mmCIF file of C-alpha atoms and ligand atoms in Angstrom:
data_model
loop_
_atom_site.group_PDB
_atom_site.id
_atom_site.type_symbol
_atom_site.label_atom_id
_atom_site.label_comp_id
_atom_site.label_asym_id
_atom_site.label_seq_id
_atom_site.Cartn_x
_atom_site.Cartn_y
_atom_site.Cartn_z
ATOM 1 C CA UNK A 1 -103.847 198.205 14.149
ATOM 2 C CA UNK A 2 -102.856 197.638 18.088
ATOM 3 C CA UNK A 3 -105.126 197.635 20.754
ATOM 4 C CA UNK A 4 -104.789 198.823 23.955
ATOM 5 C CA UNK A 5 -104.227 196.519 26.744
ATOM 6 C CA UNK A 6 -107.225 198.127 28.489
ATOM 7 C CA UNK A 7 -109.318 198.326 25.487
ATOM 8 C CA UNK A 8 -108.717 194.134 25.072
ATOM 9 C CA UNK A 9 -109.531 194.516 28.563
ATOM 10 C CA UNK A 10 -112.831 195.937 27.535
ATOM 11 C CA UNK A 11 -113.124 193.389 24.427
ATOM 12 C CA UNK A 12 -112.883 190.139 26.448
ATOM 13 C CA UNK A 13 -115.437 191.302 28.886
ATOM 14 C CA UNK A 14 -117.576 192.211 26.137
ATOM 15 C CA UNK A 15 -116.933 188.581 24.139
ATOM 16 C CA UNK A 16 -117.831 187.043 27.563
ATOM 17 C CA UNK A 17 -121.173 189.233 28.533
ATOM 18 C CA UNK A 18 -122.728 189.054 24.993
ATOM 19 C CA UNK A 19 -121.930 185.488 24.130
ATOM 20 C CA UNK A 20 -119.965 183.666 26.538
ATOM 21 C CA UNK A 21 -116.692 183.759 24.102
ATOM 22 C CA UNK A 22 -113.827 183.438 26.369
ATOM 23 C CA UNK A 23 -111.162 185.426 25.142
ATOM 24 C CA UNK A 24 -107.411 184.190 26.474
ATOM 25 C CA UNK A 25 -105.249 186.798 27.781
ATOM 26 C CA UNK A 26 -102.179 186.799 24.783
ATOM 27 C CA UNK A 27 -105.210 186.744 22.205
ATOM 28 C CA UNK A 28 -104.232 190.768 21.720
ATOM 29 C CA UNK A 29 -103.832 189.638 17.726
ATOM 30 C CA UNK A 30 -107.131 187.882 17.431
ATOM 31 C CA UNK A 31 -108.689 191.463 18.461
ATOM 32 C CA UNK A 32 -106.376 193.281 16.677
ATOM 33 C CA UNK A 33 -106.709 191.308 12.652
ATOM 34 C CA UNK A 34 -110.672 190.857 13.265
ATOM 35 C CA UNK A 35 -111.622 193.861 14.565
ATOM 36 C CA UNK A 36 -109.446 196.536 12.252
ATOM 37 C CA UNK A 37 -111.320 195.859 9.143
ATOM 38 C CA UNK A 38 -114.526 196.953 10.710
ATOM 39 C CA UNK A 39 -112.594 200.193 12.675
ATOM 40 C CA UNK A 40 -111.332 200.906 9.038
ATOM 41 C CA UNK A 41 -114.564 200.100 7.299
ATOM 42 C CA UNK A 42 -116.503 202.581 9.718
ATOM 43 C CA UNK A 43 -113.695 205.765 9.531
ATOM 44 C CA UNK A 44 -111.757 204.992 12.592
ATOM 45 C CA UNK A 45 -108.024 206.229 12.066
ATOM 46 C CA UNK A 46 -107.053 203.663 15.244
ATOM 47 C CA UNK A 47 -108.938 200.626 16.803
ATOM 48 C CA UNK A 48 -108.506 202.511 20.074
ATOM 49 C CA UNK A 49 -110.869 205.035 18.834
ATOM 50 C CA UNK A 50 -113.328 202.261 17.734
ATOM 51 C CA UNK A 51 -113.487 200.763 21.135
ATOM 52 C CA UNK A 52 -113.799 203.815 22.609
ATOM 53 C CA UNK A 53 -117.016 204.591 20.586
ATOM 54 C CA UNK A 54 -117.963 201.228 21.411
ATOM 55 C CA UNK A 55 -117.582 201.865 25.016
ATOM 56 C CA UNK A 56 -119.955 204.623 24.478
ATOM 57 C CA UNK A 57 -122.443 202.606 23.155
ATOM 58 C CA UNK A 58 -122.338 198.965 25.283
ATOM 59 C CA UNK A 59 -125.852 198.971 25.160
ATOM 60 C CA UNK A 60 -126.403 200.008 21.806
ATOM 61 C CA UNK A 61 -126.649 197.761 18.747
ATOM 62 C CA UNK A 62 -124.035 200.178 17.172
ATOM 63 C CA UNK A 63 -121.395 197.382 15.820
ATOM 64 C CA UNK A 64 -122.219 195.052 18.711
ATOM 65 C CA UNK A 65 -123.575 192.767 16.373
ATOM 66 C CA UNK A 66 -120.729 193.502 13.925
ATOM 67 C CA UNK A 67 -118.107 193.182 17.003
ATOM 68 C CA UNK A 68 -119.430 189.888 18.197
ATOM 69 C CA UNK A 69 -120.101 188.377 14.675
ATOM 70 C CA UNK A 70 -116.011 189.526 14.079
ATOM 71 C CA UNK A 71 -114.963 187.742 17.371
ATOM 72 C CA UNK A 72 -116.736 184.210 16.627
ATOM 73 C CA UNK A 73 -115.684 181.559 14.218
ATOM 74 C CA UNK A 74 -118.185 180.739 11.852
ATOM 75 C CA UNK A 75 -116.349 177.464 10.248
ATOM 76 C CA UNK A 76 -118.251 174.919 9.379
ATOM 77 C CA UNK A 77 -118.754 172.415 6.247
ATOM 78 C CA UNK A 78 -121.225 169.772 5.052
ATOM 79 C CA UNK A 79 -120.981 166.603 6.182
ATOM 80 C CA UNK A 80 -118.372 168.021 8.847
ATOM 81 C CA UNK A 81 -116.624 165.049 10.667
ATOM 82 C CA UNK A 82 -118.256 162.493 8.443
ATOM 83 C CA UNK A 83 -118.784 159.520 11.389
ATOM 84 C CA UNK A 84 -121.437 161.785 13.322
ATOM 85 C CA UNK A 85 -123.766 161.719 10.042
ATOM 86 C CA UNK A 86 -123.147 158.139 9.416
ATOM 87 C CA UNK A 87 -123.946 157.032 12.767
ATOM 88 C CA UNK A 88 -127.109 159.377 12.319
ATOM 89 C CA UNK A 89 -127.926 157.289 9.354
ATOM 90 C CA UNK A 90 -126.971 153.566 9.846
ATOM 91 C CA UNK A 91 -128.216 153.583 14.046
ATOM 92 C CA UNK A 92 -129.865 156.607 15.101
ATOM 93 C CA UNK A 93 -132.684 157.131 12.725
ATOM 94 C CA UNK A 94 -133.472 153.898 12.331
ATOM 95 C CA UNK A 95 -134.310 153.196 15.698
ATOM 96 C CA UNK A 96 -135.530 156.480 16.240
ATOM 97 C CA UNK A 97 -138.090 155.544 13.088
ATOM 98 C CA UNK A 98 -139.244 152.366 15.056
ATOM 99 C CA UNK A 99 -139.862 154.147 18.334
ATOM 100 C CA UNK A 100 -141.530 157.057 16.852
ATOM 101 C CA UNK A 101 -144.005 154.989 14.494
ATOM 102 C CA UNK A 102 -146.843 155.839 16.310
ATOM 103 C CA UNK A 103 -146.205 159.432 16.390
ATOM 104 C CA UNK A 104 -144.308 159.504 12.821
ATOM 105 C CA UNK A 105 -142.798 162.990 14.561
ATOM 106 C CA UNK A 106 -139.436 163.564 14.467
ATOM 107 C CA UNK A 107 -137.796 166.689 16.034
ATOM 108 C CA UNK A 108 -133.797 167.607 15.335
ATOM 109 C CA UNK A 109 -131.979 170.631 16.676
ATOM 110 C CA UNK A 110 -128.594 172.315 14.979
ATOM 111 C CA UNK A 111 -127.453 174.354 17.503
ATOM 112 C CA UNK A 112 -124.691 177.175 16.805
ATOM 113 C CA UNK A 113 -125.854 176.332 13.109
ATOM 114 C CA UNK A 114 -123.714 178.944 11.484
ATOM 115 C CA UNK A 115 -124.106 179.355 8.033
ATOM 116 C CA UNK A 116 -126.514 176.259 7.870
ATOM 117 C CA UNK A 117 -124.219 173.283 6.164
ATOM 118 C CA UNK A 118 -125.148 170.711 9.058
ATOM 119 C CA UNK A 119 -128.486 171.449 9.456
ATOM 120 C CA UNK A 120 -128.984 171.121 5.589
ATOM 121 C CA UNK A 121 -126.546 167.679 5.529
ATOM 122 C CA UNK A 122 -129.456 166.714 8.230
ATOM 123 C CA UNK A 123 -131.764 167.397 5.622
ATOM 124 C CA UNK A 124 -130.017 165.439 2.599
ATOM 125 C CA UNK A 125 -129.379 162.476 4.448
ATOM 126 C CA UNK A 126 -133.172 162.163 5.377
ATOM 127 C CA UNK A 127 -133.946 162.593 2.029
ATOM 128 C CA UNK A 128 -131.369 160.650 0.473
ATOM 129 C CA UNK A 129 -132.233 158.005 2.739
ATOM 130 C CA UNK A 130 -135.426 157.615 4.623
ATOM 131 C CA UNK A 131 -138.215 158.001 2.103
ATOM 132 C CA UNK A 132 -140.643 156.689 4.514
ATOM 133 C CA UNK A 133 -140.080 159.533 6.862
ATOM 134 C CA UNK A 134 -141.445 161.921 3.311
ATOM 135 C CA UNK A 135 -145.373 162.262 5.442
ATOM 136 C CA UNK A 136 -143.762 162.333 8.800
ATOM 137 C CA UNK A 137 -143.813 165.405 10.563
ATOM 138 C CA UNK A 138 -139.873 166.218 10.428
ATOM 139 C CA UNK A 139 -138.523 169.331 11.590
ATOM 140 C CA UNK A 140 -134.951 170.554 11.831
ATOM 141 C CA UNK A 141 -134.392 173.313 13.888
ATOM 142 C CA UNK A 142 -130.914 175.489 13.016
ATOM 143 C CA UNK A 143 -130.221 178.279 15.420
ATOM 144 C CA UNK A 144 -127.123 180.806 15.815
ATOM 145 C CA UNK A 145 -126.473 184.162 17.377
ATOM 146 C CA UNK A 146 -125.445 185.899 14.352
ATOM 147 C CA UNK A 147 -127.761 187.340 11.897
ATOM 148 C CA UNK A 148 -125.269 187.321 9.307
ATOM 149 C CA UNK A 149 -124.977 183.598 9.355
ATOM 150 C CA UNK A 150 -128.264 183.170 9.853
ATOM 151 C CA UNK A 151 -129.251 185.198 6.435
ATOM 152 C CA UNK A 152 -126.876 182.981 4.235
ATOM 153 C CA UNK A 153 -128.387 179.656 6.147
ATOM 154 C CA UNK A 154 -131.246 181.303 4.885
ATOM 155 C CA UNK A 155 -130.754 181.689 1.514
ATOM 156 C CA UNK A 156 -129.213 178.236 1.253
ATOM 157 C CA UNK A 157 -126.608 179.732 -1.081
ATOM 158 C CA UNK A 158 -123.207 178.356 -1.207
ATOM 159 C CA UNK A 159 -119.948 179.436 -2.810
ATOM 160 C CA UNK A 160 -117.966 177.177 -5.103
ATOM 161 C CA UNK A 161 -115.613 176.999 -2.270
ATOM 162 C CA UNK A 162 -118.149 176.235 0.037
ATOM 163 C CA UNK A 163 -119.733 173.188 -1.503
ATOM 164 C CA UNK A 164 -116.261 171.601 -2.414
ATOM 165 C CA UNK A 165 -115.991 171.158 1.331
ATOM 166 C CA UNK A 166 -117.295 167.849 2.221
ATOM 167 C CA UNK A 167 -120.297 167.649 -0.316
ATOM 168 C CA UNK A 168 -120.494 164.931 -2.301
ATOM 169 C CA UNK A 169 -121.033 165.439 -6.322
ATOM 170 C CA UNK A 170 -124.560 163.694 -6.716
ATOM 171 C CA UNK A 171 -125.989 165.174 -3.660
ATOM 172 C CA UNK A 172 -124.334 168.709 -4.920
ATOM 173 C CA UNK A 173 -125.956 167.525 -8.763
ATOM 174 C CA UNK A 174 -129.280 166.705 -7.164
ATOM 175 C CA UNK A 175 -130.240 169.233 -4.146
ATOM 176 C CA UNK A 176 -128.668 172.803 -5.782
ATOM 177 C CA UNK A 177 -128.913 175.390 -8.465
ATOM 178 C CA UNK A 178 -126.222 177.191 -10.083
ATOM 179 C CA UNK A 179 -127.186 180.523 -9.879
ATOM 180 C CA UNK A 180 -124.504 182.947 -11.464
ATOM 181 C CA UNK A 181 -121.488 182.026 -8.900
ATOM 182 C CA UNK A 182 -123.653 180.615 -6.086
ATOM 183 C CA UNK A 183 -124.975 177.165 -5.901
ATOM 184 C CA UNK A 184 -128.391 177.950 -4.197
ATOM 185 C CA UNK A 185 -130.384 174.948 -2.142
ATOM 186 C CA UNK A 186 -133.288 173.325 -3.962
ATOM 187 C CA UNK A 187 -137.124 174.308 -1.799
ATOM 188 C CA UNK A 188 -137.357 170.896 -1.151
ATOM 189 C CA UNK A 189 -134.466 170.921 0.923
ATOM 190 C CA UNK A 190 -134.539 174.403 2.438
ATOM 191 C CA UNK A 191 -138.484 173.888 3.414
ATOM 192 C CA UNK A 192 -137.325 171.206 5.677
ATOM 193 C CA UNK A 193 -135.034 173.348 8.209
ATOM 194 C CA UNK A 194 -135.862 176.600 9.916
ATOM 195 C CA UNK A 195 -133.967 178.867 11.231
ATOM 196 C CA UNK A 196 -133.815 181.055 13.671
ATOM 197 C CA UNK A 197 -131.703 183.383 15.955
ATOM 198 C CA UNK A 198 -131.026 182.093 19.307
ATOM 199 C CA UNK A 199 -128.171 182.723 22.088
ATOM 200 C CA UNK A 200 -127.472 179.942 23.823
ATOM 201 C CA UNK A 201 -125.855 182.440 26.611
ATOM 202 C CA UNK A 202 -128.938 183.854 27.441
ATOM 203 C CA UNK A 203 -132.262 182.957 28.509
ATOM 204 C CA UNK A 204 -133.681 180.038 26.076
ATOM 205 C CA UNK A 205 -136.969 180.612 24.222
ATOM 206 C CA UNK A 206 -139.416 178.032 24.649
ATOM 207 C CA UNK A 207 -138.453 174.471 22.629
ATOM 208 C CA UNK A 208 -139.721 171.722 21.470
ATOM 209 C CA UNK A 209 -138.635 168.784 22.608
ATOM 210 C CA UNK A 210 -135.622 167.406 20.521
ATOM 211 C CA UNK A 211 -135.076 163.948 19.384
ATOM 212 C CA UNK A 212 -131.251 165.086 18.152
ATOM 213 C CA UNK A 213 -129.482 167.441 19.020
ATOM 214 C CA UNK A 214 -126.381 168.599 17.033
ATOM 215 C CA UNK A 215 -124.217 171.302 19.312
ATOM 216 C CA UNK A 216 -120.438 171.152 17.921
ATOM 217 C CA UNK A 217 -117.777 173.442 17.581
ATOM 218 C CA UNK A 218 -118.770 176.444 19.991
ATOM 219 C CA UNK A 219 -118.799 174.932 23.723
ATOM 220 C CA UNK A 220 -115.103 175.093 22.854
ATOM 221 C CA UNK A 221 -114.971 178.709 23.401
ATOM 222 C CA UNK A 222 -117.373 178.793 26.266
ATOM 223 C CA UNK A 223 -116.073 178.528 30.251
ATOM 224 C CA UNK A 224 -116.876 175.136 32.244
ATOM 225 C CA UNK A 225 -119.703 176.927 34.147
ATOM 226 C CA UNK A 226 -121.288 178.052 31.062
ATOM 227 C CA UNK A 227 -121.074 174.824 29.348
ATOM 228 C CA UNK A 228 -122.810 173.325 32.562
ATOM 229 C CA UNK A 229 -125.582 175.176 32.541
ATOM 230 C CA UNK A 230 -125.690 174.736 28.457
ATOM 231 C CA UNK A 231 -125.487 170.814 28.868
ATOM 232 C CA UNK A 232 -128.105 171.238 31.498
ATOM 233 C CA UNK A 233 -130.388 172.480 29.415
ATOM 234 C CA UNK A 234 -130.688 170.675 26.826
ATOM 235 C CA UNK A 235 -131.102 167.562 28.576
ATOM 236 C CA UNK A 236 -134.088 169.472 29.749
ATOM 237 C CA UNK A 237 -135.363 169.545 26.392
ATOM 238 C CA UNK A 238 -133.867 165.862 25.142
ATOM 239 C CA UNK A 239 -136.297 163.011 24.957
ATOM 240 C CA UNK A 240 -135.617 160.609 27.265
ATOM 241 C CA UNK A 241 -134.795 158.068 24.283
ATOM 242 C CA UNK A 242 -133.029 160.834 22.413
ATOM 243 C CA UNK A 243 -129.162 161.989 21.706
ATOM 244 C CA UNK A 244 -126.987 164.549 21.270
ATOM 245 C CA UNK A 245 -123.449 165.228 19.329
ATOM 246 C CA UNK A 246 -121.059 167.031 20.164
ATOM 247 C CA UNK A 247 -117.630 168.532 18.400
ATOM 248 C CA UNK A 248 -114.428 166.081 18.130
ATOM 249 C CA UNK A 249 -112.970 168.438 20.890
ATOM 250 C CA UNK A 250 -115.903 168.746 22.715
ATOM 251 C CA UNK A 251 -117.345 165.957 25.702
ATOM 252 C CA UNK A 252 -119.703 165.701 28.921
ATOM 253 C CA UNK A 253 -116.952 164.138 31.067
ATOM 254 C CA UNK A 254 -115.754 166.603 33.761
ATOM 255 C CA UNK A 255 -118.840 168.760 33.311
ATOM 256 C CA UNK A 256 -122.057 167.353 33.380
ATOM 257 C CA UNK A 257 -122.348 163.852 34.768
ATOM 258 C CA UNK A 258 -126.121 162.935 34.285
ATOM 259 C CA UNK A 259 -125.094 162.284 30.453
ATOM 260 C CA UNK A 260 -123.573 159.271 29.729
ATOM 261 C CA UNK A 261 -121.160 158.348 26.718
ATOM 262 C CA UNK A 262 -121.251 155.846 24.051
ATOM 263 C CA UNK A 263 -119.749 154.729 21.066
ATOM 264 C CA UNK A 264 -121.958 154.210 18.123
ATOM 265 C CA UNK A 265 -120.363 153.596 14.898
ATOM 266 C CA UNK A 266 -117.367 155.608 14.696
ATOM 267 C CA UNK A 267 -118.791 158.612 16.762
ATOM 268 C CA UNK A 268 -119.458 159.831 20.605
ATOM 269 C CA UNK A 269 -122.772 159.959 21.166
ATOM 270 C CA UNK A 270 -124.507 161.004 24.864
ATOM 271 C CA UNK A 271 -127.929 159.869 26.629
ATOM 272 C CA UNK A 272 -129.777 161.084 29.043
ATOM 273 C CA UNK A 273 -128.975 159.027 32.120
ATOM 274 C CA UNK A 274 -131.693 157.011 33.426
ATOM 275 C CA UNK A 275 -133.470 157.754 36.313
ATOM 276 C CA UNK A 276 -132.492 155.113 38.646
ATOM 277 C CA UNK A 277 -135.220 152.615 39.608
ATOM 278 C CA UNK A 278 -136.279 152.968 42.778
ATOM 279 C CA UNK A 279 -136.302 149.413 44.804
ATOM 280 C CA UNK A 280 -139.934 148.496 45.731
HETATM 281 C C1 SAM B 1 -117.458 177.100 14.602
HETATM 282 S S1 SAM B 1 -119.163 177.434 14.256
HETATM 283 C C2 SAM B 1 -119.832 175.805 14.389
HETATM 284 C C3 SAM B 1 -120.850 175.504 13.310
HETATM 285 C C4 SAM B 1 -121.393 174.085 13.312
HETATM 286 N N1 SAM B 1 -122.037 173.761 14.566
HETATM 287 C C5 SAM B 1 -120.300 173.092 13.006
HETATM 288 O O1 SAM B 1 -119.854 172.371 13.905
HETATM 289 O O2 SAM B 1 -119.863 173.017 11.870
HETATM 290 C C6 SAM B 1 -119.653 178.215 15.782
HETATM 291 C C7 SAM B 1 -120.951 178.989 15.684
HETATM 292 O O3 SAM B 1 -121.379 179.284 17.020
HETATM 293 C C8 SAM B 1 -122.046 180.530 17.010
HETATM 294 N N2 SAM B 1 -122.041 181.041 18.398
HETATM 295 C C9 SAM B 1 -121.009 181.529 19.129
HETATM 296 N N3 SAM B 1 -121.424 181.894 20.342
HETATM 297 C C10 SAM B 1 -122.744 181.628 20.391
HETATM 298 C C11 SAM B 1 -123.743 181.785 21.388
HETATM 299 N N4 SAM B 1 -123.458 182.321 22.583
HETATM 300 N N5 SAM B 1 -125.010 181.411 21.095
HETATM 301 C C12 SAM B 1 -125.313 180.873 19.882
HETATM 302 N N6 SAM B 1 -124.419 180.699 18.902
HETATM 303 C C13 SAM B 1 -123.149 181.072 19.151
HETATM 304 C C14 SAM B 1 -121.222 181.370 16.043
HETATM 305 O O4 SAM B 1 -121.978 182.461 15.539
HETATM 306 C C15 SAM B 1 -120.849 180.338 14.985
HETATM 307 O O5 SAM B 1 -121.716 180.389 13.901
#
């Protein structure tokens, strides 16, 4: 169904105000295919008429939620990219392991989690591969706007389709169920993330302070101030030793110059900067 040009008007401003999503001008379409199922869905003969009742209710929860969840792109996959996860494994965590010895704390955040693959893949590969870390105090934090995502990351149930993406076999063998079509995450697994909803637009609840952090694939959609004040942030909440990923199309550079870059394996990884020592 088409869409006004001041209704998309009314759409990008609301994409930007809610969540930050920047919404190109010639994006008519993307409004148009994701947001006519849910006109359709709730009796609206044209998707003019849905905004319009939308534009009634801007600061209702009326659809908003279904609106915004429509609007953002939810992709994600285990073991996404590969090379962040490996460098996680073979450099990270180990020295992470040897810093934090006295502690035996560790504290990992999956930002814009989605529907929970890369916190989980967080959660395998510690298993899989740190059994030491088993009575450390190890939490993995996954966060996301969307309660809909939020409720399968939840539920730790994946479709066939889902777990073909980027799982491997044992791991899929070992950590899951089959439970009629889903395969569903074993406790021992799930108890080791939480998750919770969080918009990384707005004000931030209080956080720990994060050894990782994993934030990939949504600063993409987000406008250079916004992703200052994001990048910002966390390193307000990133140990001074600690690091953070981002997405393959995704960097610091141009944005935020107190984090610096480097190449760890076969991924991008970015530091705090050091304070600079001050001469005596
Ligand atoms: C493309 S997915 C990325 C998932 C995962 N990080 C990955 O790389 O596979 C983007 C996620 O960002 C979430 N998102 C979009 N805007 C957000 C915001 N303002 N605050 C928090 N999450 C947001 C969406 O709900 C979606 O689940």
């Amino acid at each position: 169904m088409p869409i006004s040009p001041e209704n998309f008007k009314f759409i990008q401003d609301f994409a930007r105000d809610t969540a930050a999503i920047v919404m190109e001008p010639g994006k008519e379409y993307l409004a148009e295919t994701r947001l006519t199922p849910i006109a359709i869905q709730a009796g609206f003969k044209t998707l003019d008429e849905f905004v319009a009742q939308l534009r009634t209710n801007r600061n209702g929860t009326l659809f908003n939620e279904q609106v915004i969840d429509a609007l953002t792109t939810n992709e994600t996959s285990f073991f996404r990219d590969f090379h962040p996860f490996e460098t996680l494994k073979q450099h990270i965590l180990p020295s992470l392991i040897e810093q934090r010895a006295g502690l035996r704390k560790l504290t990992i955040w999956s930002a814009a989690s989605s529907t929970g693959q890369e916190a989980y893949t967080i959660a395998m590969l510690i298993r899989e591969n740190f059994p030491e870390l088993k009575d450390w105090n190890v939490s993995i934090l996954g966060t996301d706007l969307s309660p809909t995502v939020l409720a399968q990351a939840r539920q730790g149930a994946y479709s066939q389709l889902e777990v073909n993406r980027g799982l491997p076999a044992p791991l899929l063998l070992k950590y899951f169920t089959k439970v009629e079509t889903k395969w569903v995450l074993k406790d021992e697994i799930k108890k080791m993330v939480e998750f919770r909803q969080m918009n990384l637009f707005k004000p931030w609840p209080i956080l720990p302070m994060f050894d990782v952090v994993f934030i990939r694939n949504v600063m993409i959609y987000f406008d250079i101030e916004t992703k200052k004040v994001i990048l910002k942030r966390i390193r307000q909440c990133l140990q001074p030793q600690g690091c953070l990923f981002l997405g393959t199309a995704e960097t610091t550079l141009n944005i935020d110059p107190e984090w610096q870059l480097a190449t760890l394996g076969r991924a991008t990884i970015y530091h705090n900067r050091p304070a600079l020592a001050v001469a005596a």
